[in-house]
Amino acid sequence: MQQQEINQALKNPFQPILKKVLKVDEELERLSSETFYNPFDVLYLGMEATDEDIKKMFNSFSKLLHPDKCQDPRAKDCWQIVDQAYKTLMESEKRKVYIRIMREAREKTEFERLRENKRREKTGVAQLPPDTFESDFQKQCKNLFSEIEDRKQHLMRLEQSQKRYKLDEYERRKMLEQYKILTEEEWEKTRDDRVNKWREFNNKKTAIGTKQSNKGIRPPTENMEFRPIEMPNKKGDFKNIKLD
C-alpha cells in the first residue's frame, strides 16, 4: 500500500502542468502576494519539465501578463517574476540545483510519511491518504527552499559585515598613517627652531651666579684643599689656616 501510494503520487511532481488554465486576475494576485524561491512553482512546472515545456508555459504567461498586453499596475512586477523564473530554468546548471533540492524534498516526504504510516499501523489508525502526498511534497519543498534562502541571507549579512569591518580597518589605518605624516611634518617644521635653541644654549657664556645668569650658585674657583679655613686661636679669635 505504501509503495503504491508513492508510485501514484509521484506522477504529479515530475510532470509539467501544461493543462493549467491561466487567468489574469488569479495570476496577478498569486504572483504579487506570494514569495517564490522555486522557479518551477512560478511556471506551474514539475522537476522533469523539458526546455519545450518551459517555453510553452513562458509563452502562455507572456500572452497573459506582458506589460504591453496587460494594463494592470501589477503586471510589470509580476512579469519580472515570470521572466526571471524562465531565465533561471533555461540555464541547465541552475536548473540542476533546483531539481536536486526538490528531489531531496521528495525523499524527506517519503521518509516522513513512511514513518508516520508505521506509527499509525501500530496504533490501529488509518494510513495517510495517497492523495495528500502532493501537498506534503510541496510543503517540504517550501521548507527546504526557505531554509536555503535564510542561510543565504545570513551569509550575505556576514559577508557585508566583514566588508564593513575591512573598510573600517582600512579607514583607521589610513587615518593613523595620515596622523603620523602630519606629526612628522610638524616635527620637521619646528626642527630649525629647536636646533637654534640648542646651539644658543651650548654657546651661552654667561657665568653662573652673575647678574646676567639665572642667579644660580657659582661653583668654587679653587680646590677645596687650598681654600682658607677659619679656626679659633688660643685667645678665641678666628684666623685663616691653609691646608698643605
PDB file of C-alpha atoms in Angstrom:
ATOM      1  CA  MET A   1       0.000   0.000   0.000  1.00  0.00           C
ATOM      2  CA  GLN A   2       2.771   2.405   0.874  1.00  0.00           C
ATOM      3  CA  GLN A   3       4.788   1.820  -2.298  1.00  0.00           C
ATOM      4  CA  GLN A   4       1.611   2.012  -4.384  1.00  0.00           C
ATOM      5  CA  GLU A   5       0.816   5.331  -2.715  1.00  0.00           C
ATOM      6  CA  ILE A   6       4.268   6.691  -3.559  1.00  0.00           C
ATOM      7  CA  ASN A   7       4.216   5.482  -7.148  1.00  0.00           C
ATOM      8  CA  GLN A   8       0.816   7.018  -7.743  1.00  0.00           C
ATOM      9  CA  ALA A   9       1.627  10.323  -6.087  1.00  0.00           C
ATOM     10  CA  LEU A  10       4.980  10.751  -7.797  1.00  0.00           C
ATOM     11  CA  LYS A  11       3.318  11.219 -11.165  1.00  0.00           C
ATOM     12  CA  ASN A  12       2.405  14.827 -10.436  1.00  0.00           C
ATOM     13  CA  PRO A  13       5.684  16.238  -9.076  1.00  0.00           C
ATOM     14  CA  PHE A  14       7.598  15.008 -12.107  1.00  0.00           C
ATOM     15  CA  GLN A  15       5.147  16.166 -14.784  1.00  0.00           C
ATOM     16  CA  PRO A  16       4.604  19.737 -16.025  1.00  0.00           C
ATOM     17  CA  ILE A  17       1.108  21.111 -15.552  1.00  0.00           C
ATOM     18  CA  LEU A  18       0.594  22.207 -19.140  1.00  0.00           C
ATOM     19  CA  LYS A  19      -3.190  21.982 -18.979  1.00  0.00           C
ATOM     20  CA  LYS A  20      -3.356  24.684 -16.323  1.00  0.00           C
ATOM     21  CA  VAL A  21      -5.819  27.359 -17.384  1.00  0.00           C
ATOM     22  CA  LEU A  22      -4.268  30.740 -16.622  1.00  0.00           C
ATOM     23  CA  LYS A  23      -6.482  33.640 -15.617  1.00  0.00           C
ATOM     24  CA  VAL A  24      -5.206  37.184 -15.461  1.00  0.00           C
ATOM     25  CA  ASP A  25      -6.670  38.207 -12.106  1.00  0.00           C
ATOM     26  CA  GLU A  26      -5.690  34.964 -10.402  1.00  0.00           C
ATOM     27  CA  GLU A  27      -2.086  35.093 -11.632  1.00  0.00           C
ATOM     28  CA  LEU A  28      -1.682  38.768 -10.795  1.00  0.00           C
ATOM     29  CA  GLU A  29      -2.915  38.075  -7.281  1.00  0.00           C
ATOM     30  CA  ARG A  30      -0.771  34.949  -6.870  1.00  0.00           C
ATOM     31  CA  LEU A  31       2.461  36.437  -8.188  1.00  0.00           C
ATOM     32  CA  SER A  32       2.086  39.731  -6.355  1.00  0.00           C
ATOM     33  CA  SER A  33       1.113  38.285  -2.972  1.00  0.00           C
ATOM     34  CA  GLU A  34       3.390  35.227  -2.632  1.00  0.00           C
ATOM     35  CA  THR A  35       7.150  34.845  -2.236  1.00  0.00           C
ATOM     36  CA  PHE A  36       8.700  32.368  -4.659  1.00  0.00           C
ATOM     37  CA  TYR A  37      12.017  30.639  -4.017  1.00  0.00           C
ATOM     38  CA  ASN A  38      11.466  27.919  -6.615  1.00  0.00           C
ATOM     39  CA  PRO A  39      11.132  28.958 -10.288  1.00  0.00           C
ATOM     40  CA  PHE A  40       9.272  25.711 -11.036  1.00  0.00           C
ATOM     41  CA  ASP A  41       6.437  26.930  -8.818  1.00  0.00           C
ATOM     42  CA  VAL A  42       6.197  30.214 -10.716  1.00  0.00           C
ATOM     43  CA  LEU A  43       5.565  28.449 -14.030  1.00  0.00           C
ATOM     44  CA  TYR A  44       3.494  25.529 -12.656  1.00  0.00           C
ATOM     45  CA  LEU A  45       6.177  23.045 -13.726  1.00  0.00           C
ATOM     46  CA  GLY A  46       7.497  19.800 -12.276  1.00  0.00           C
ATOM     47  CA  MET A  47      11.080  18.607 -11.970  1.00  0.00           C
ATOM     48  CA  GLU A  48      11.053  16.696 -15.265  1.00  0.00           C
ATOM     49  CA  ALA A  49       9.934  19.658 -17.362  1.00  0.00           C
ATOM     50  CA  THR A  50      11.862  19.948 -20.635  1.00  0.00           C
ATOM     51  CA  ASP A  51      13.052  23.093 -22.386  1.00  0.00           C
ATOM     52  CA  GLU A  52       9.988  22.855 -24.612  1.00  0.00           C
ATOM     53  CA  ASP A  53       7.692  22.634 -21.588  1.00  0.00           C
ATOM     54  CA  ILE A  54       9.330  25.686 -20.037  1.00  0.00           C
ATOM     55  CA  LYS A  55       8.994  27.710 -23.243  1.00  0.00           C
ATOM     56  CA  LYS A  56       5.331  26.770 -23.618  1.00  0.00           C
ATOM     57  CA  MET A  57       4.452  27.933 -20.128  1.00  0.00           C
ATOM     58  CA  PHE A  58       6.514  31.074 -20.561  1.00  0.00           C
ATOM     59  CA  ASN A  59       4.664  31.909 -23.782  1.00  0.00           C
ATOM     60  CA  SER A  60       1.345  31.333 -22.026  1.00  0.00           C
ATOM     61  CA  PHE A  61       2.310  33.790 -19.297  1.00  0.00           C
ATOM     62  CA  SER A  62       3.651  36.203 -21.897  1.00  0.00           C
ATOM     63  CA  LYS A  63       0.295  36.401 -23.670  1.00  0.00           C
ATOM     64  CA  LEU A  64      -1.373  36.984 -20.333  1.00  0.00           C
ATOM     65  CA  LEU A  65       0.871  39.252 -18.256  1.00  0.00           C
ATOM     66  CA  HIS A  66       3.292  41.052 -20.552  1.00  0.00           C
ATOM     67  CA  PRO A  67       3.078  44.815 -19.761  1.00  0.00           C
ATOM     68  CA  ASP A  68       2.387  45.545 -23.438  1.00  0.00           C
ATOM     69  CA  LYS A  69      -0.760  43.401 -23.231  1.00  0.00           C
ATOM     70  CA  CYS A  70      -1.826  43.771 -19.616  1.00  0.00           C
ATOM     71  CA  GLN A  71      -2.609  47.275 -18.337  1.00  0.00           C
ATOM     72  CA  ASP A  72      -2.884  46.290 -14.683  1.00  0.00           C
ATOM     73  CA  PRO A  73      -0.338  48.193 -12.491  1.00  0.00           C
ATOM     74  CA  ARG A  74       0.838  44.874 -11.026  1.00  0.00           C
ATOM     75  CA  ALA A  75       1.649  43.422 -14.435  1.00  0.00           C
ATOM     76  CA  LYS A  76       5.182  44.828 -14.634  1.00  0.00           C
ATOM     77  CA  ASP A  77       6.344  43.324 -11.331  1.00  0.00           C
ATOM     78  CA  CYS A  78       4.580  40.023 -11.993  1.00  0.00           C
ATOM     79  CA  TRP A  79       6.115  39.809 -15.428  1.00  0.00           C
ATOM     80  CA  GLN A  80       9.594  40.286 -13.980  1.00  0.00           C
ATOM     81  CA  ILE A  81       8.997  37.314 -11.667  1.00  0.00           C
ATOM     82  CA  VAL A  82       7.919  35.147 -14.597  1.00  0.00           C
ATOM     83  CA  ASP A  83      10.786  36.322 -16.788  1.00  0.00           C
ATOM     84  CA  GLN A  84      13.374  35.644 -14.060  1.00  0.00           C
ATOM     85  CA  ALA A  85      11.958  32.172 -13.428  1.00  0.00           C
ATOM     86  CA  TYR A  86      12.123  31.401 -17.148  1.00  0.00           C
ATOM     87  CA  LYS A  87      15.738  32.563 -17.483  1.00  0.00           C
ATOM     88  CA  THR A  88      16.753  30.562 -14.408  1.00  0.00           C
ATOM     89  CA  LEU A  89      15.208  27.327 -15.654  1.00  0.00           C
ATOM     90  CA  MET A  90      16.685  27.742 -19.119  1.00  0.00           C
ATOM     91  CA  GLU A  91      20.178  27.625 -17.595  1.00  0.00           C
ATOM     92  CA  SER A  92      20.889  23.930 -17.209  1.00  0.00           C
ATOM     93  CA  GLU A  93      23.293  24.246 -14.276  1.00  0.00           C
ATOM     94  CA  LYS A  94      20.903  26.363 -12.234  1.00  0.00           C
ATOM     95  CA  ARG A  95      18.030  24.068 -13.086  1.00  0.00           C
ATOM     96  CA  LYS A  96      20.012  21.068 -11.796  1.00  0.00           C
ATOM     97  CA  VAL A  97      20.445  22.785  -8.436  1.00  0.00           C
ATOM     98  CA  TYR A  98      16.701  23.291  -8.036  1.00  0.00           C
ATOM     99  CA  ILE A  99      15.965  19.750  -9.177  1.00  0.00           C
ATOM    100  CA  ARG A 100      18.427  18.382  -6.615  1.00  0.00           C
ATOM    101  CA  ILE A 101      16.678  20.309  -3.844  1.00  0.00           C
ATOM    102  CA  MET A 102      13.259  19.105  -4.996  1.00  0.00           C
ATOM    103  CA  ARG A 103      14.460  15.514  -5.038  1.00  0.00           C
ATOM    104  CA  GLU A 104      15.737  15.911  -1.512  1.00  0.00           C
ATOM    105  CA  ALA A 105      12.310  17.245  -0.536  1.00  0.00           C
ATOM    106  CA  ARG A 106      10.658  14.233  -2.171  1.00  0.00           C
ATOM    107  CA  GLU A 107      12.909  11.803  -0.279  1.00  0.00           C
ATOM    108  CA  LYS A 108      12.206  13.530   3.021  1.00  0.00           C
ATOM    109  CA  THR A 109       8.482  13.425   2.290  1.00  0.00           C
ATOM    110  CA  GLU A 110       8.636   9.701   1.538  1.00  0.00           C
ATOM    111  CA  PHE A 111      10.618   9.017   4.703  1.00  0.00           C
ATOM    112  CA  GLU A 112       8.343  11.029   6.993  1.00  0.00           C
ATOM    113  CA  ARG A 113       5.149   9.576   5.535  1.00  0.00           C
ATOM    114  CA  LEU A 114       6.545   6.047   5.800  1.00  0.00           C
ATOM    115  CA  ARG A 115       7.445   6.631   9.438  1.00  0.00           C
ATOM    116  CA  GLU A 116       4.017   8.108  10.149  1.00  0.00           C
ATOM    117  CA  ASN A 117       2.245   5.173   8.481  1.00  0.00           C
ATOM    118  CA  LYS A 118       4.252   2.705  10.575  1.00  0.00           C
ATOM    119  CA  ARG A 119       3.256   4.579  13.708  1.00  0.00           C
ATOM    120  CA  ARG A 120      -0.380   4.551  12.618  1.00  0.00           C
ATOM    121  CA  GLU A 121      -0.241   0.865  11.828  1.00  0.00           C
ATOM    122  CA  LYS A 122       0.919   0.074  15.365  1.00  0.00           C
ATOM    123  CA  THR A 123      -1.839   2.182  16.903  1.00  0.00           C
ATOM    124  CA  GLY A 124      -4.562   0.891  14.562  1.00  0.00           C
ATOM    125  CA  VAL A 125      -5.087   4.268  12.847  1.00  0.00           C
ATOM    126  CA  ALA A 126      -5.802   4.527   9.113  1.00  0.00           C
ATOM    127  CA  GLN A 127      -2.868   5.175   6.793  1.00  0.00           C
ATOM    128  CA  LEU A 128      -2.202   8.595   5.294  1.00  0.00           C
ATOM    129  CA  PRO A 129      -4.345   9.159   2.170  1.00  0.00           C
ATOM    130  CA  PRO A 130      -2.296   8.776  -1.037  1.00  0.00           C
ATOM    131  CA  ASP A 131      -3.714  11.993  -2.460  1.00  0.00           C
ATOM    132  CA  THR A 132      -2.071  14.024   0.313  1.00  0.00           C
ATOM    133  CA  PHE A 133       1.429  13.162  -0.883  1.00  0.00           C
ATOM    134  CA  GLU A 134       1.498  16.067  -3.349  1.00  0.00           C
ATOM    135  CA  SER A 135       0.586  18.665  -0.726  1.00  0.00           C
ATOM    136  CA  ASP A 136       3.141  17.218   1.729  1.00  0.00           C
ATOM    137  CA  PHE A 137       5.755  17.272  -1.001  1.00  0.00           C
ATOM    138  CA  GLN A 138       5.040  20.921  -1.822  1.00  0.00           C
ATOM    139  CA  LYS A 139       5.250  21.879   1.851  1.00  0.00           C
ATOM    140  CA  GLN A 140       8.576  20.095   2.163  1.00  0.00           C
ATOM    141  CA  CYS A 141       9.866  21.926  -0.915  1.00  0.00           C
ATOM    142  CA  LYS A 142       8.861  25.298   0.502  1.00  0.00           C
ATOM    143  CA  ASN A 143      10.514  24.486   3.816  1.00  0.00           C
ATOM    144  CA  LEU A 144      13.786  23.479   2.167  1.00  0.00           C
ATOM    145  CA  PHE A 145      13.884  26.486  -0.137  1.00  0.00           C
ATOM    146  CA  SER A 146      13.005  28.774   2.766  1.00  0.00           C
ATOM    147  CA  GLU A 147      15.837  27.340   4.885  1.00  0.00           C
ATOM    148  CA  ILE A 148      18.273  27.742   1.997  1.00  0.00           C
ATOM    149  CA  GLU A 149      17.176  31.337   1.484  1.00  0.00           C
ATOM    150  CA  ASP A 150      17.617  32.068   5.202  1.00  0.00           C
ATOM    151  CA  ARG A 151      21.140  30.640   5.132  1.00  0.00           C
ATOM    152  CA  LYS A 152      21.868  32.626   2.002  1.00  0.00           C
ATOM    153  CA  GLN A 153      20.698  35.864   3.623  1.00  0.00           C
ATOM    154  CA  HIS A 154      22.711  35.027   6.734  1.00  0.00           C
ATOM    155  CA  LEU A 155      25.866  34.507   4.686  1.00  0.00           C
ATOM    156  CA  MET A 156      25.224  37.727   2.823  1.00  0.00           C
ATOM    157  CA  ARG A 157      24.902  39.614   6.103  1.00  0.00           C
ATOM    158  CA  LEU A 158      28.140  38.046   7.339  1.00  0.00           C
ATOM    159  CA  GLU A 159      29.884  38.983   4.115  1.00  0.00           C
ATOM    160  CA  GLN A 160      28.618  42.552   4.342  1.00  0.00           C
ATOM    161  CA  SER A 161      29.700  42.710   7.974  1.00  0.00           C
ATOM    162  CA  GLN A 162      33.183  41.515   7.046  1.00  0.00           C
ATOM    163  CA  LYS A 163      33.355  44.053   4.250  1.00  0.00           C
ATOM    164  CA  ARG A 164      32.359  46.824   6.660  1.00  0.00           C
ATOM    165  CA  TYR A 165      34.980  45.641   9.156  1.00  0.00           C
ATOM    166  CA  LYS A 166      37.688  45.608   6.473  1.00  0.00           C
ATOM    167  CA  LEU A 167      36.618  49.038   5.291  1.00  0.00           C
ATOM    168  CA  ASP A 168      36.642  50.412   8.846  1.00  0.00           C
ATOM    169  CA  GLU A 169      40.067  48.871   9.441  1.00  0.00           C
ATOM    170  CA  TYR A 170      41.343  50.386   6.215  1.00  0.00           C
ATOM    171  CA  GLU A 171      39.989  53.819   7.180  1.00  0.00           C
ATOM    172  CA  ARG A 172      41.525  53.509  10.652  1.00  0.00           C
ATOM    173  CA  ARG A 173      44.952  52.632   9.264  1.00  0.00           C
ATOM    174  CA  LYS A 174      44.676  55.383   6.716  1.00  0.00           C
ATOM    175  CA  MET A 175      43.827  57.889   9.441  1.00  0.00           C
ATOM    176  CA  LEU A 176      46.757  56.718  11.582  1.00  0.00           C
ATOM    177  CA  GLU A 177      49.098  56.989   8.623  1.00  0.00           C
ATOM    178  CA  GLN A 178      47.873  60.482   7.873  1.00  0.00           C
ATOM    179  CA  TYR A 179      48.287  61.433  11.534  1.00  0.00           C
ATOM    180  CA  LYS A 180      51.814  60.014  11.507  1.00  0.00           C
ATOM    181  CA  ILE A 181      52.688  62.005   8.392  1.00  0.00           C
ATOM    182  CA  LEU A 182      51.176  65.149   9.897  1.00  0.00           C
ATOM    183  CA  THR A 183      53.108  64.654  13.123  1.00  0.00           C
ATOM    184  CA  GLU A 184      56.370  64.161  11.242  1.00  0.00           C
ATOM    185  CA  GLU A 185      55.688  67.267   9.181  1.00  0.00           C
ATOM    186  CA  GLU A 186      55.036  69.302  12.322  1.00  0.00           C
ATOM    187  CA  TRP A 187      58.198  67.898  13.868  1.00  0.00           C
ATOM    188  CA  GLU A 188      60.225  68.880  10.822  1.00  0.00           C
ATOM    189  CA  LYS A 189      58.720  72.377  10.807  1.00  0.00           C
ATOM    190  CA  THR A 190      59.999  73.028  14.314  1.00  0.00           C
ATOM    191  CA  ARG A 191      63.374  71.395  13.689  1.00  0.00           C
ATOM    192  CA  ASP A 192      65.260  74.599  12.877  1.00  0.00           C
ATOM    193  CA  ASP A 193      63.845  76.371  15.905  1.00  0.00           C
ATOM    194  CA  ARG A 194      64.833  73.507  18.194  1.00  0.00           C
ATOM    195  CA  VAL A 195      68.343  73.330  16.724  1.00  0.00           C
ATOM    196  CA  ASN A 196      68.833  77.072  17.122  1.00  0.00           C
ATOM    197  CA  LYS A 197      67.748  76.968  20.740  1.00  0.00           C
ATOM    198  CA  TRP A 198      70.082  74.086  21.454  1.00  0.00           C
ATOM    199  CA  ARG A 199      73.023  75.912  19.826  1.00  0.00           C
ATOM    200  CA  GLU A 200      72.205  79.053  21.746  1.00  0.00           C
ATOM    201  CA  PHE A 201      72.178  77.072  24.984  1.00  0.00           C
ATOM    202  CA  ASN A 202      75.541  75.440  24.226  1.00  0.00           C
ATOM    203  CA  ASN A 203      77.171  78.711  23.189  1.00  0.00           C
ATOM    204  CA  LYS A 204      75.933  80.649  26.181  1.00  0.00           C
ATOM    205  CA  LYS A 205      78.979  82.165  28.040  1.00  0.00           C
ATOM    206  CA  THR A 206      77.255  83.869  30.914  1.00  0.00           C
ATOM    207  CA  ALA A 207      78.763  82.706  34.222  1.00  0.00           C
ATOM    208  CA  ILE A 208      76.520  81.024  36.684  1.00  0.00           C
ATOM    209  CA  GLY A 209      75.802  83.229  39.694  1.00  0.00           C
ATOM    210  CA  THR A 210      76.267  86.568  37.928  1.00  0.00           C
ATOM    211  CA  LYS A 211      73.607  89.142  37.313  1.00  0.00           C
ATOM    212  CA  GLN A 212      73.298  88.072  33.729  1.00  0.00           C
ATOM    213  CA  SER A 213      72.658  84.432  34.657  1.00  0.00           C
ATOM    214  CA  ASN A 214      69.712  82.778  36.301  1.00  0.00           C
ATOM    215  CA  LYS A 215      71.212  83.651  39.715  1.00  0.00           C
ATOM    216  CA  GLY A 216      72.327  80.119  40.420  1.00  0.00           C
ATOM    217  CA  ILE A 217      75.121  79.256  42.877  1.00  0.00           C
ATOM    218  CA  ARG A 218      78.553  79.822  41.384  1.00  0.00           C
ATOM    219  CA  PRO A 219      80.948  76.871  41.876  1.00  0.00           C
ATOM    220  CA  PRO A 220      84.264  77.423  43.725  1.00  0.00           C
ATOM    221  CA  THR A 221      87.180  78.685  41.648  1.00  0.00           C
ATOM    222  CA  GLU A 222      89.874  76.696  43.507  1.00  0.00           C
ATOM    223  CA  ASN A 223      90.301  73.266  45.038  1.00  0.00           C
ATOM    224  CA  MET A 224      88.947  72.562  48.464  1.00  0.00           C
ATOM    225  CA  GLU A 225      92.465  71.736  49.727  1.00  0.00           C
ATOM    226  CA  PHE A 226      93.684  75.296  49.192  1.00  0.00           C
ATOM    227  CA  ARG A 227      90.642  77.161  50.476  1.00  0.00           C
ATOM    228  CA  PRO A 228      91.193  79.161  53.732  1.00  0.00           C
ATOM    229  CA  ILE A 229      89.520  77.711  56.784  1.00  0.00           C
ATOM    230  CA  GLU A 230      88.790  79.899  59.823  1.00  0.00           C
ATOM    231  CA  MET A 231      89.795  78.275  63.093  1.00  0.00           C
ATOM    232  CA  PRO A 232      89.859  79.834  66.609  1.00  0.00           C
ATOM    233  CA  ASN A 233      93.265  80.516  68.294  1.00  0.00           C
ATOM    234  CA  LYS A 234      94.108  80.237  71.923  1.00  0.00           C
ATOM    235  CA  LYS A 235      92.576  83.629  72.600  1.00  0.00           C
ATOM    236  CA  GLY A 236      89.283  82.586  70.967  1.00  0.00           C
ATOM    237  CA  ASP A 237      89.864  84.572  67.822  1.00  0.00           C
ATOM    238  CA  PHE A 238      89.474  83.124  64.327  1.00  0.00           C
ATOM    239  CA  LYS A 239      92.321  83.106  61.873  1.00  0.00           C
ATOM    240  CA  ASN A 240      92.788  81.762  58.345  1.00  0.00           C
ATOM    241  CA  ILE A 241      94.660  78.498  58.134  1.00  0.00           C
ATOM    242  CA  LYS A 242      95.656  76.984  54.778  1.00  0.00           C
ATOM    243  CA  LEU A 243      95.937  73.261  54.442  1.00  0.00           C
ATOM    244  CA  ASP A 244      99.143  71.962  52.809  1.00  0.00           C
TER     245      ASP A 244
END
